[in-house]
Coordinates of C-alpha atoms in Angstrom, one line a residue:
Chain A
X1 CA 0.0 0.0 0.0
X2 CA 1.9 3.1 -1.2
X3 CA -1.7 5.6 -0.5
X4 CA -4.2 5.3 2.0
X5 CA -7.4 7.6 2.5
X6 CA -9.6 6.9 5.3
X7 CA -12.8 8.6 6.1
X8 CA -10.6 11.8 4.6
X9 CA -12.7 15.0 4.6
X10 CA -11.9 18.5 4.0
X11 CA -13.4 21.6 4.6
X12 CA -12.6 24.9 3.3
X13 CA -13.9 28.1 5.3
X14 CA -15.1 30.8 3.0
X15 CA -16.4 34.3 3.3
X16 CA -19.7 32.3 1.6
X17 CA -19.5 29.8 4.4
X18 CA -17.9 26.3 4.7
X19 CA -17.4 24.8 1.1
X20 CA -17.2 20.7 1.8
X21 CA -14.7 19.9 -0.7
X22 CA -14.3 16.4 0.2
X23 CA -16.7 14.2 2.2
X24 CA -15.7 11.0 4.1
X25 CA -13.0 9.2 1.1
X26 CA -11.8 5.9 1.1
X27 CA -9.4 4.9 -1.1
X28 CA -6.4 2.5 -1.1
X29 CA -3.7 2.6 -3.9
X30 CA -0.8 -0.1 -4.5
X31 CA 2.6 0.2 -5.6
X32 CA 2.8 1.1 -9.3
X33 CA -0.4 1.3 -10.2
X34 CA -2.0 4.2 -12.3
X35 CA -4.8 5.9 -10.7
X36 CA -7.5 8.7 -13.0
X37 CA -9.7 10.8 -10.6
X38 CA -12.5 11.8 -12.7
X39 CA -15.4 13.7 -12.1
X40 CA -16.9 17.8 -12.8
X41 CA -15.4 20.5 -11.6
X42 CA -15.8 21.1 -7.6
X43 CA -16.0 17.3 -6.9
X44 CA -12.4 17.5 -5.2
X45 CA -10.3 15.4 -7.2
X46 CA -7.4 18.0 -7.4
X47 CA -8.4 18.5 -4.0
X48 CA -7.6 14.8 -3.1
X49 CA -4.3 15.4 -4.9
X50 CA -3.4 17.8 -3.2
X51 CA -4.0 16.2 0.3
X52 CA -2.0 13.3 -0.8
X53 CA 0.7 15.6 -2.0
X54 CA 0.4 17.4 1.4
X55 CA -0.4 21.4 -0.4
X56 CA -3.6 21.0 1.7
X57 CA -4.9 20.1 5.4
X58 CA -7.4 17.5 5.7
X59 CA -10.1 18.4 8.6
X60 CA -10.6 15.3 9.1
X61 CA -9.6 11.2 8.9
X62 CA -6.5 9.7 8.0
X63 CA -4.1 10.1 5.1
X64 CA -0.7 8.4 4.8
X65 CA 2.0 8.5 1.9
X66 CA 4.4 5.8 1.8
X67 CA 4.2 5.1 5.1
X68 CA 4.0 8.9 6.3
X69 CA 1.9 11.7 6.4
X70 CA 1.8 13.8 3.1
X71 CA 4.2 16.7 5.1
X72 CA 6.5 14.1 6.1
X73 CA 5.9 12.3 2.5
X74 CA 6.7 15.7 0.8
X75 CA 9.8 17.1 3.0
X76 CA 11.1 13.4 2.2
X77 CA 10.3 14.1 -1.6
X78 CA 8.6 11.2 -1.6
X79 CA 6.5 12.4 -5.2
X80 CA 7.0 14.7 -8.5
X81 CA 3.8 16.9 -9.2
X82 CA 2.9 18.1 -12.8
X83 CA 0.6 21.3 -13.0
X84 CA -2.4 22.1 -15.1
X85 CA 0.0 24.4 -16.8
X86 CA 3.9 23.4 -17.4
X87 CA 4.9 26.4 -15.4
X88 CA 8.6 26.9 -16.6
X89 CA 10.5 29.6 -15.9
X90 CA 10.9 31.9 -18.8
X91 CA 13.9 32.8 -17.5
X92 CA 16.0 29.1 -17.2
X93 CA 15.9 27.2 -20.3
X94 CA 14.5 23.9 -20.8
X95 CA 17.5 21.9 -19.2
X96 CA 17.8 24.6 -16.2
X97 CA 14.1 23.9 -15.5
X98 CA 14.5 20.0 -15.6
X99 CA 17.5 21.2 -13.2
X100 CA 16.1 23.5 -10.7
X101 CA 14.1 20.2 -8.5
X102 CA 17.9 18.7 -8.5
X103 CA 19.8 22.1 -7.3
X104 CA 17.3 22.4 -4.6
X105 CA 17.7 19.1 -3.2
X106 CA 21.3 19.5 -3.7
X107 CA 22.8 16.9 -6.1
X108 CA 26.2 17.0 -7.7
X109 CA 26.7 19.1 -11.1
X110 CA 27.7 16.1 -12.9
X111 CA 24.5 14.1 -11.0
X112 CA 22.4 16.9 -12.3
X113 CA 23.9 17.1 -16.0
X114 CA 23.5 13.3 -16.1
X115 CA 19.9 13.3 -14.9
X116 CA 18.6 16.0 -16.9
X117 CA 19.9 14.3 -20.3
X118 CA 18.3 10.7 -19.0
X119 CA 14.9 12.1 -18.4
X120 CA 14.8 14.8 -21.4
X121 CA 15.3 11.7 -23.3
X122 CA 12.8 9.8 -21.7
X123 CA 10.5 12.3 -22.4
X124 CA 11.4 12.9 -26.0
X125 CA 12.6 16.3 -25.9
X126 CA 16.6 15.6 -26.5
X127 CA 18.5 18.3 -28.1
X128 CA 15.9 20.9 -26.6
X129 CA 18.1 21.6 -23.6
X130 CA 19.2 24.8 -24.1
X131 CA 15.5 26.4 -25.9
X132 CA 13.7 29.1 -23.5
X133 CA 10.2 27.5 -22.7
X134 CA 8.8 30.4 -24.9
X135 CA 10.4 28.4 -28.1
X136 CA 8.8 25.3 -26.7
X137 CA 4.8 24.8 -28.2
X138 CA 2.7 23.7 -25.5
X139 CA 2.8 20.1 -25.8
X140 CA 6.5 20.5 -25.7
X141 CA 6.4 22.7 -22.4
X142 CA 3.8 20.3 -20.7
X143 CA 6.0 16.9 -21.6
X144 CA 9.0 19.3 -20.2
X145 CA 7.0 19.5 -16.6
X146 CA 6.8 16.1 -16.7
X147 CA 10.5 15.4 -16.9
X148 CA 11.1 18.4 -14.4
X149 CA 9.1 16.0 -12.1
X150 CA 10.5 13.0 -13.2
X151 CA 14.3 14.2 -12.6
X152 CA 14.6 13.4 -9.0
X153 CA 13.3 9.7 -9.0
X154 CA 10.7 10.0 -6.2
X155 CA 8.5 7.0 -6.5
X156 CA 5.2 9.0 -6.6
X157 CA 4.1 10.9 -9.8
X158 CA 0.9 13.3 -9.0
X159 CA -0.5 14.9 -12.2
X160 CA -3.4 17.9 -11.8
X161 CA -4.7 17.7 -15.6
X162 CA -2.0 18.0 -17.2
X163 CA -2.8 17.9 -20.6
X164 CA -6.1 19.7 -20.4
X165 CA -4.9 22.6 -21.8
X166 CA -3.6 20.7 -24.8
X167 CA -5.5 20.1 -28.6
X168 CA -6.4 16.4 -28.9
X169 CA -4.5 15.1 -31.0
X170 CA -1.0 16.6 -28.9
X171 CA -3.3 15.1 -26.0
X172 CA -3.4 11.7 -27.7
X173 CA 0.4 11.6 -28.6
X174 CA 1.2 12.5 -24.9
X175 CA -1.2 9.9 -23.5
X176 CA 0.8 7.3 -25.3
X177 CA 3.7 8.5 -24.3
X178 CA 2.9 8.5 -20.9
X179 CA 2.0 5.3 -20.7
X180 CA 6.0 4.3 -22.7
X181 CA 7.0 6.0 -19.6
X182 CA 4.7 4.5 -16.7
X183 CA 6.1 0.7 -18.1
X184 CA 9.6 2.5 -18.0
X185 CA 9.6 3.9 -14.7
X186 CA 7.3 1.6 -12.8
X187 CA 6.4 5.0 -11.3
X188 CA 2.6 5.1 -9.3
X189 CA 0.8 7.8 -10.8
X190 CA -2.2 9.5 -9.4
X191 CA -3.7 11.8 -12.8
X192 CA -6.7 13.8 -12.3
X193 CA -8.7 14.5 -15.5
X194 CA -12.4 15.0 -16.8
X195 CA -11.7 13.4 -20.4
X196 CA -13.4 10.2 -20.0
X197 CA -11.6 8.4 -22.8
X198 CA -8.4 9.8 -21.7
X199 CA -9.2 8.2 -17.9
X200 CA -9.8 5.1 -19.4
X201 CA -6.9 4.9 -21.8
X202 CA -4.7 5.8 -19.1
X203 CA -5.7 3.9 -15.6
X204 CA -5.3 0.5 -14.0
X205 CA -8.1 2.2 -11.4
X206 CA -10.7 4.8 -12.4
X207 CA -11.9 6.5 -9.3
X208 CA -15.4 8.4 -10.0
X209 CA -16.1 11.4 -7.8
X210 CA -18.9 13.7 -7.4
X211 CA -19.8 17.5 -6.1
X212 CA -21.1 19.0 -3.4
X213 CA -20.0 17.2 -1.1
X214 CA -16.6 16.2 -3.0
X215 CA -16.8 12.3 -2.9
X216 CA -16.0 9.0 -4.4
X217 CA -18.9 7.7 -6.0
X218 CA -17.3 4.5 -8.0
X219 CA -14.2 3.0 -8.2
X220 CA -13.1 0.9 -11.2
X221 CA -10.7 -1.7 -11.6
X222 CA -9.6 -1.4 -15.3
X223 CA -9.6 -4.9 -16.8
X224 CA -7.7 -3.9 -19.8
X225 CA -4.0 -5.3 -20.3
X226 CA -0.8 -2.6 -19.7
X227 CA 0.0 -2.9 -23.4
X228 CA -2.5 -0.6 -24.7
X229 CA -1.8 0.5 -28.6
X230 CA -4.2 3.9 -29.0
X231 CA -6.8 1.5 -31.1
X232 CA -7.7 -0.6 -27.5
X233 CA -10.0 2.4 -27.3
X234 CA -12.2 1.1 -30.0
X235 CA -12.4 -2.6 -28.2
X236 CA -15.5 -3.6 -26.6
X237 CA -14.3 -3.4 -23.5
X238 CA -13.0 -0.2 -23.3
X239 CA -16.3 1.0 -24.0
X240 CA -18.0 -1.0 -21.7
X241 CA -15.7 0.8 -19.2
X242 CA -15.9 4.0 -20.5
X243 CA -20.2 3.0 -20.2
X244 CA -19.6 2.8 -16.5
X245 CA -17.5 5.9 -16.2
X246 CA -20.3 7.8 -17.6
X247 CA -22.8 5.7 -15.2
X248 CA -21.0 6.6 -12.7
X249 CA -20.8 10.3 -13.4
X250 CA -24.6 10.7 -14.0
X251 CA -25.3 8.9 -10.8
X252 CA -23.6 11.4 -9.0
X253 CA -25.1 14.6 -10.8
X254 CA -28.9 13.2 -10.1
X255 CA -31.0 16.3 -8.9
X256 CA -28.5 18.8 -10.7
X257 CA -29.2 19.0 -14.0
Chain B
X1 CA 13.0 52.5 -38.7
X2 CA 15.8 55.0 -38.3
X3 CA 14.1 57.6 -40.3
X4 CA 10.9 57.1 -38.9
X5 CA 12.2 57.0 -35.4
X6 CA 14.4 60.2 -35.8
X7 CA 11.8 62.8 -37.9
X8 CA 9.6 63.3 -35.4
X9 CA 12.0 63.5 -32.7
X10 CA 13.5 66.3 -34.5
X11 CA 10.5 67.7 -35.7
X12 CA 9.1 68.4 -31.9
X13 CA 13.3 69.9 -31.3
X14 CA 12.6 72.1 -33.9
X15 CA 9.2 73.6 -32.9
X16 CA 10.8 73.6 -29.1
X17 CA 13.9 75.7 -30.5
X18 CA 11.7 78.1 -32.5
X19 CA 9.7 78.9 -29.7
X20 CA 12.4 79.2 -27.3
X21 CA 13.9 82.1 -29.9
X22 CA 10.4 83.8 -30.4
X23 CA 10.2 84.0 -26.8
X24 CA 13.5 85.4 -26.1
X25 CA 12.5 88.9 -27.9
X26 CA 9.9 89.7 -25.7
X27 CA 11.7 88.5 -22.8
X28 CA 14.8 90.6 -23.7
X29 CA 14.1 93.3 -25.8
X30 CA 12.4 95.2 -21.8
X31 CA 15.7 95.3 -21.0
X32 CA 17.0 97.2 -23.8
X33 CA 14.1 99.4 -24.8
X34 CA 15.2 100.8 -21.6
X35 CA 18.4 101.6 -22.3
X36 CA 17.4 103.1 -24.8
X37 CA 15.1 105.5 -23.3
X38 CA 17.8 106.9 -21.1
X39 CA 20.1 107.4 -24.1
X40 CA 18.0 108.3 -26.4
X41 CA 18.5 106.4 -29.2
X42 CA 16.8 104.1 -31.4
X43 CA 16.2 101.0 -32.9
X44 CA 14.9 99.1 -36.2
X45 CA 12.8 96.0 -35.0
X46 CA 15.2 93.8 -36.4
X47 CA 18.0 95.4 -34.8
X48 CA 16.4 94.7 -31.2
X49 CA 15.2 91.0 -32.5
X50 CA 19.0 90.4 -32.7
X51 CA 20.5 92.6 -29.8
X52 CA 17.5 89.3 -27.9
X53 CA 19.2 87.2 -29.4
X54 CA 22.9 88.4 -28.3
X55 CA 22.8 90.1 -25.3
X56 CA 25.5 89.2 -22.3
X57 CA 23.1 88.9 -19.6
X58 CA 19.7 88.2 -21.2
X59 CA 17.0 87.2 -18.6
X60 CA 16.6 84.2 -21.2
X61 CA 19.4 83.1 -23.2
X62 CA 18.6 82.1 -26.8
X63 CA 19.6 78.3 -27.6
X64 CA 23.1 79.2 -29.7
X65 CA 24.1 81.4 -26.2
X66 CA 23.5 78.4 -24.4
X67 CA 25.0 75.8 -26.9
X68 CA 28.2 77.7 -26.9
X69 CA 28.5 78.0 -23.1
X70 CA 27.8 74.4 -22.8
X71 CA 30.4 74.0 -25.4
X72 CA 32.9 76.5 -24.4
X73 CA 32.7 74.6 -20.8
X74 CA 33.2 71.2 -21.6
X75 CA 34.7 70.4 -24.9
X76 CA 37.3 73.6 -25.0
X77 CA 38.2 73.4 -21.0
X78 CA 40.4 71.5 -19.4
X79 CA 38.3 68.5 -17.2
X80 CA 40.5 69.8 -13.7
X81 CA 39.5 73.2 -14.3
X82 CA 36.9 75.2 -12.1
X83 CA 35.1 76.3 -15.0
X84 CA 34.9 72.6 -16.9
X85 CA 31.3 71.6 -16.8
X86 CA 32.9 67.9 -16.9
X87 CA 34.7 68.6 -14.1
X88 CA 31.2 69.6 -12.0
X89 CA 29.3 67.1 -14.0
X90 CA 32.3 64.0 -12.7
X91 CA 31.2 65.5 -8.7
X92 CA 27.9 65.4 -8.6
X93 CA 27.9 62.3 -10.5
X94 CA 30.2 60.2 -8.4
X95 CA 27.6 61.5 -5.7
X96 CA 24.5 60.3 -7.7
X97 CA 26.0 56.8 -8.4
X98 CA 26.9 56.3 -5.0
X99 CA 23.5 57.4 -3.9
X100 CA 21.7 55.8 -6.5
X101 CA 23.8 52.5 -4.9
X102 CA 23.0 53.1 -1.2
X103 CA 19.4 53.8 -2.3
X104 CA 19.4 50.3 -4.3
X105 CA 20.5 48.2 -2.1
X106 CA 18.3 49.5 0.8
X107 CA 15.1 49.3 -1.6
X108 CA 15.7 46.0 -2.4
X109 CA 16.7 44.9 1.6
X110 CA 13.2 46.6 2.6
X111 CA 10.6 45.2 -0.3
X112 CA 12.5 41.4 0.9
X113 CA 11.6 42.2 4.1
X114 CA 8.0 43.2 3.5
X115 CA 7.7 40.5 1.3
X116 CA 9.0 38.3 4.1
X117 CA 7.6 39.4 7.3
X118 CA 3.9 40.6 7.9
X119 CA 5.1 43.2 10.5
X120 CA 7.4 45.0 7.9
X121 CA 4.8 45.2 5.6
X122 CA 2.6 47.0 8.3
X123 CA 5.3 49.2 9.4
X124 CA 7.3 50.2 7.1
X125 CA 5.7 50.5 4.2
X126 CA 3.2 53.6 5.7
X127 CA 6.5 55.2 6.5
X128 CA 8.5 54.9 3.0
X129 CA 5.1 56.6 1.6
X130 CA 5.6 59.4 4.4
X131 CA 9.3 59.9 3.7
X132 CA 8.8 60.6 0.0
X133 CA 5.7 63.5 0.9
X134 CA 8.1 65.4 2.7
X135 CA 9.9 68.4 0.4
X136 CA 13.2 67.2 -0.7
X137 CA 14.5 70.7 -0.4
X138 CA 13.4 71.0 3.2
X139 CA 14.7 67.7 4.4
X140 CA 17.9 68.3 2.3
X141 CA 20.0 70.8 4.4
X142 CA 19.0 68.9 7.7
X143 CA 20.4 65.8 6.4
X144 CA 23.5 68.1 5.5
X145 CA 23.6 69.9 8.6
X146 CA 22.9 66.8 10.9
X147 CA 26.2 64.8 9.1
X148 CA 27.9 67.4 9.3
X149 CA 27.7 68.0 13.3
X150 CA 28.8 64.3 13.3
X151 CA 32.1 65.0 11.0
X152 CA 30.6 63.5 7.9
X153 CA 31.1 66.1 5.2
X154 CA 31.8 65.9 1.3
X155 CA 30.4 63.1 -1.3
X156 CA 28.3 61.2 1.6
X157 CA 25.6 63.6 2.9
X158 CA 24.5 64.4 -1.0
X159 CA 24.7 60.6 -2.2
X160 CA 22.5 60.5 1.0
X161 CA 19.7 62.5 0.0
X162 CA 20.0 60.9 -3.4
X163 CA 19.9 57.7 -1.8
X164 CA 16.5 59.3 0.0
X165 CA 15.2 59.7 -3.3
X166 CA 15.8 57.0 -5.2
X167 CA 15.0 53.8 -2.4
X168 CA 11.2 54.4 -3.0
X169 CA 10.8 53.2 -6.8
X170 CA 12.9 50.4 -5.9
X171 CA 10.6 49.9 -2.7
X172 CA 7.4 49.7 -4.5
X173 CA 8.5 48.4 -8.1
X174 CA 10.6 45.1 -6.0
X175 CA 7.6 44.3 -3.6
X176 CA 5.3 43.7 -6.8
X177 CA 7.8 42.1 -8.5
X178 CA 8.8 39.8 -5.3
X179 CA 5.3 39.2 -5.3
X180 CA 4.9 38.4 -9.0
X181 CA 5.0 34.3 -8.9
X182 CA 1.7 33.3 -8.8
X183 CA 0.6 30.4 -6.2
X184 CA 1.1 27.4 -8.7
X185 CA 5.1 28.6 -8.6
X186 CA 5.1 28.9 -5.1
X187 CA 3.2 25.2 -4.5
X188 CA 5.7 23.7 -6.9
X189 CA 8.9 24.7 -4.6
X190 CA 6.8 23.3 -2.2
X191 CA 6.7 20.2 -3.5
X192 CA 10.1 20.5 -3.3
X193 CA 10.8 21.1 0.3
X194 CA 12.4 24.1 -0.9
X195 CA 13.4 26.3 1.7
X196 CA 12.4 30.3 2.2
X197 CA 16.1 31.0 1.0
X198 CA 15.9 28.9 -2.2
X199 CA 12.4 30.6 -2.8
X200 CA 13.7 33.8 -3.0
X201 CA 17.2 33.0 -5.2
X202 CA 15.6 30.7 -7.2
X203 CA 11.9 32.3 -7.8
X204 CA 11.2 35.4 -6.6
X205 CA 14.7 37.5 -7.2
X206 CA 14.5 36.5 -10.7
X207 CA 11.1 37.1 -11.3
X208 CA 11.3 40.2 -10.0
X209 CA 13.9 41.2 -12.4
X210 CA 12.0 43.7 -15.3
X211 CA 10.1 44.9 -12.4
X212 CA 13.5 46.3 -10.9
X213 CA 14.7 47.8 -13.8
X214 CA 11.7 49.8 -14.5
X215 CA 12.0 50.7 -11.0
X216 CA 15.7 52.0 -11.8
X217 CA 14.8 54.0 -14.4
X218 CA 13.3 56.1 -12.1
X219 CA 15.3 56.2 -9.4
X220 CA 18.6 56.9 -11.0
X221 CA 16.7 60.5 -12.1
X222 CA 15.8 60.4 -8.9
X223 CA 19.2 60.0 -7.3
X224 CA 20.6 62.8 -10.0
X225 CA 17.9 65.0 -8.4
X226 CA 18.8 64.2 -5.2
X227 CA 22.3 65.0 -5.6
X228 CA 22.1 68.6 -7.2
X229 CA 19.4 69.2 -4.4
X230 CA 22.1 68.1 -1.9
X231 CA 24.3 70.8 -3.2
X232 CA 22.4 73.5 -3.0
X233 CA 22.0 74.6 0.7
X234 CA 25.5 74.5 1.8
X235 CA 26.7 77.0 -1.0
X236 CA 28.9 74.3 -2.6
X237 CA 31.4 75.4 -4.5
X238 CA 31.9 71.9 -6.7
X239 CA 29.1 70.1 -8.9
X240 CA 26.5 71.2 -11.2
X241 CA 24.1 72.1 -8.0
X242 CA 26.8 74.9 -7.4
X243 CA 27.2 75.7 -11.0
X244 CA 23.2 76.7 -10.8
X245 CA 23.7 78.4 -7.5
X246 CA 26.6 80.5 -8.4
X247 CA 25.0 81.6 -11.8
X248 CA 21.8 82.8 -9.7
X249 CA 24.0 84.7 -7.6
X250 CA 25.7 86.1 -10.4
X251 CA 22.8 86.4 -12.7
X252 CA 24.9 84.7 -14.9
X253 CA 21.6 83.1 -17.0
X254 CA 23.9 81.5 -19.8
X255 CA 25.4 79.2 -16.9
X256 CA 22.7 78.5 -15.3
X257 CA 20.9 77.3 -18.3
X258 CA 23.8 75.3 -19.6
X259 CA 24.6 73.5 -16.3
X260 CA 20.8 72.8 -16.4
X261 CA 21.3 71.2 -19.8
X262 CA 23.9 69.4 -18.5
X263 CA 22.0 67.7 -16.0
X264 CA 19.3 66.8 -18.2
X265 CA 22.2 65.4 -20.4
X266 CA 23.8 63.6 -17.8
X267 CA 20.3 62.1 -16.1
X268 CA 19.1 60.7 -20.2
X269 CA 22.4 59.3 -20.4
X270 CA 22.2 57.5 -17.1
X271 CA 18.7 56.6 -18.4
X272 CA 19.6 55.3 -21.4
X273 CA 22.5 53.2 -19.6
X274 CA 20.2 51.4 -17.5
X275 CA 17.8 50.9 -20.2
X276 CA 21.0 48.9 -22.3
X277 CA 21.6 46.8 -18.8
X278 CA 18.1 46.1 -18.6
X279 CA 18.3 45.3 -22.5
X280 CA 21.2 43.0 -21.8
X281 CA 19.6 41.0 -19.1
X282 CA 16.6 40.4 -19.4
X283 CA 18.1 39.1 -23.0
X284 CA 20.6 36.7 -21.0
X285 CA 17.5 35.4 -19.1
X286 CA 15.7 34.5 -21.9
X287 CA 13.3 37.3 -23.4
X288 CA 11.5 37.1 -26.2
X289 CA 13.5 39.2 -28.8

């Protein structure tokens, strides 16, 4: 067990009154699995990220991160974290922002030099080392986050939509890449998205949440094999899973719409 | 670009001159008219427009009067001679840098430390607004007079009140700047453990880079100010402040124009030589050409 939620809740005080951004979650995830929150906005799955990534308080019930609490989790470095946006400085180029996680931590210039080159390879973006961000097109900048995160080889790799800014086709190209990398790395990832196929595509667990109160209304143990070529999304049981996903979503909308 | 650039620059000089010499006639001619009463004799109207125009002591010099002073004191003097503009310009601009310095470096200590610590922000910020609503010409020979009573005479006291000056920009352009990185940038160091010392080297010192060097522009005009100022009330003898002083005393009104030009020459020129750092920079980290 590398995450464990129990009976988490989270309450944010605001001048509108208490918002209930997460309500009473359960959830359990192993070593090197991949893990898609899905759900509208306001159900809490960056939230829930963010509580396992120890940027927020819970109010309430237990959350533990390897073994730790999320603060102890993240002082130890325990996880990378990729933004909704990539978030580069404009003022390092491309290799000094793969760098910057590795001068903070303090590793060795030739440590750093040899890391950065490993994972801009890994994510595809070799020879691009020494480009500003602004030469960079999105889907460029975005698979440069990821190596950012990737550079200091913490176990955990927490992703807050990361592609959601991105055309689908980029979004399609990255998906697949990310799953090269996942086999690669054997890294857990916990991705938070609302594209359903994208979810799908990606997970070895779908967990479904809902609004008001933030909560986990299904969670979904993907049947599909690792290898996935992009066309597994026309197989019968992707849909089928994809069928549930949307189940699931209504279910927990009932009385909104 | 040149040509486009440069016409209308020297379109708006031209109008500016033409004025200044259709002004000098009326401003002059007083003068002469009556001298010309008490001796009786007379003038033609062109005559007068060119005695305006040429007079010793005219209560406004025309542009050429002015041009050749500013010439006549730089280019054709020697640079350790009393009357070498350079010479005055060199003082009170080894006092401006040095002001401009002090003024820096505590503008950028203060917005850390209001960025830093709630209590700054409270408490000194209110009295960096105060300091600069106070009269710099009334705060100016106290400053003087107070250093002085404490043996510190010379270049300090003026790159002090130029330093007075020019801290505030820096104050208020570095605190936004500091403040620039919005709360994704500042979760991601947290991600990394980073500490408060890393945040600033690594995030908010850099980001607050263009924000400084707008903030420079300013205040090195500022500090030039501060330093002529700073000259002034003790009846200096060296620097372009003294330079003004002495021609008021002397109604010498060719000098004092032409050391004023030579301040305003001096304070673009300092302008311009940020603006090329700032160009330089802000290159090196990666702008956008």
């Amino acid at each position: 067990m590398i995450i464990s939620a129990k009976n988490l809740d989270l309450t944010f005080q605001t001048n509108d009154g208490p918002v209930h951004a997460l309500k009473d979650v359960n959830l359990e995830i192993e070593k090197g699995e991949f893990v898609s929150f899905i759900g509208p906005s306001g159900c809490g799955k960056t939230t829930f990220l963010r509580c396992i990534a120890g940027l927020e308080q819970p109010t309430g019930g237990q959350i533990s991160v390897n073994g730790m609490t999320p603060d102890e989790a993240r002082k130890a470095r325990a996880y990378g974290y990729v933004f909704q946006a990539a978030g580069l400085y404009p003022w390092r180029t491309i290799g000094g922002n793969i760098k910057l996680p590795l001068e903070i931590m303090g590793f060795s210039k030739a440590e750093q030099a040899e890391r950065v080159a490993r994972v801009m390879e890994l994510v595809d973006l070799s020879g691009f080392e020494k480009k500003f961000p602004w030469q960079l097109s999105g889907g460029m900048q975005q698979r440069a986050s990821i190596a950012r995160a990737l550079a200091f080889d913490a176990d955990i790799l927490l992703m807050d939509e990361p592609f959601g800014a991105l055309d689908e086709i980029v979004r399609d190209h990255l998906n697949e890449q990310l799953l090269a990398l996942w086999a690669r790395t054997e890294k857990t990832i916990g991705f938070v998205t609302h594209s359903i196929p994208e979810a799908v595509y990606l997970s070895t667990k779908i967990v479904v949440m809902s609004p008001r109160p933030g909560r986990i209304t299904d969670v979904i143990d993907s049947p599909l094999p690792r290898e996935r070529p992009l066309d597994i999304r026309d197989s019968k049981e992707f849909i089928e899973i994809a069928h549930r996903v949307r189940d699931g979503l209504r279910a927990g909308h009932q009385g909104d719409v | 670009m040149f040509k486009r650039s440069i016409l209308p620059v020297l379109a708006v000089l031209g109008v500016i001159i033409a004025l200044w010499y259709a002004t000098c006639i009326p401003m002059n001619a007083a003068w002469t008219i009556q001298q010309l009463e008490r001796s009786g004799e007379t003038m033609t109207t062109t005559e007068h427009i060119v005695d305006s125009w040429s007079q010793e002591r005219p209560r406004l010099p025309a542009p050429h009067q002015v041009a050749a002073e500013l010439w006549d004191t730089t280019v054709m003097k020697s640079v350790t001679s009393k009357k070498s503009l350079v010479y005055h310009g060199w003082i009170t601009l080894s006092a401006t840098l040095l002001g401009f310095g002090i003024g820096t470096t505590l503008g950028v200590l203060l917005a850390i430390g209001i960025v830093h610590s709630r209590t700054m922000d409270m408490s000194v910020m209110p009295w960096a607004i105060v300091s600069q609503t106070i009269p710099i010409i009334a705060i100016a020979p106290m400053i003087i007079v107070v250093l002085y009573s404490v043996g510190v005479q010379g270049l300090l006291p003026k790159a002090v009140i130029s330093a007075y000056l020019s801290f505030f920009p820096v104050v208020v352009g570095m605190v936004k700047g500091l403040r620039s990185p919005d709360a994704m940038q500042l979760d991601l160091l947290r991600t990394y453990s980073a500490s408060n010392a890393q945040r600033l080297w690594l995030l908010r010192l850099p980001a607050s880079v263009p924000y400084l060097f707008a903030s420079l522009k300013i205040g090195v005009a500022a500090s030039l100010v501060g330093a002529i100022v700073g000259e002034l009330p003790t009846g200096a003898v060296r620097g372009l402040g003294a330079r003004l002083l002495a021609g008021s005393y002397y109604g010498q009104t060719v000098q004092i124009w032409s050391a004023l030009f030579a301040a305003a020459i001096l304070a673009a020129g300092l302008v311009i030589l940020v603006g090329l750092i700032e160009r330089m920079t802000l290159r090196k980290m990666g702008e956008r050409p």
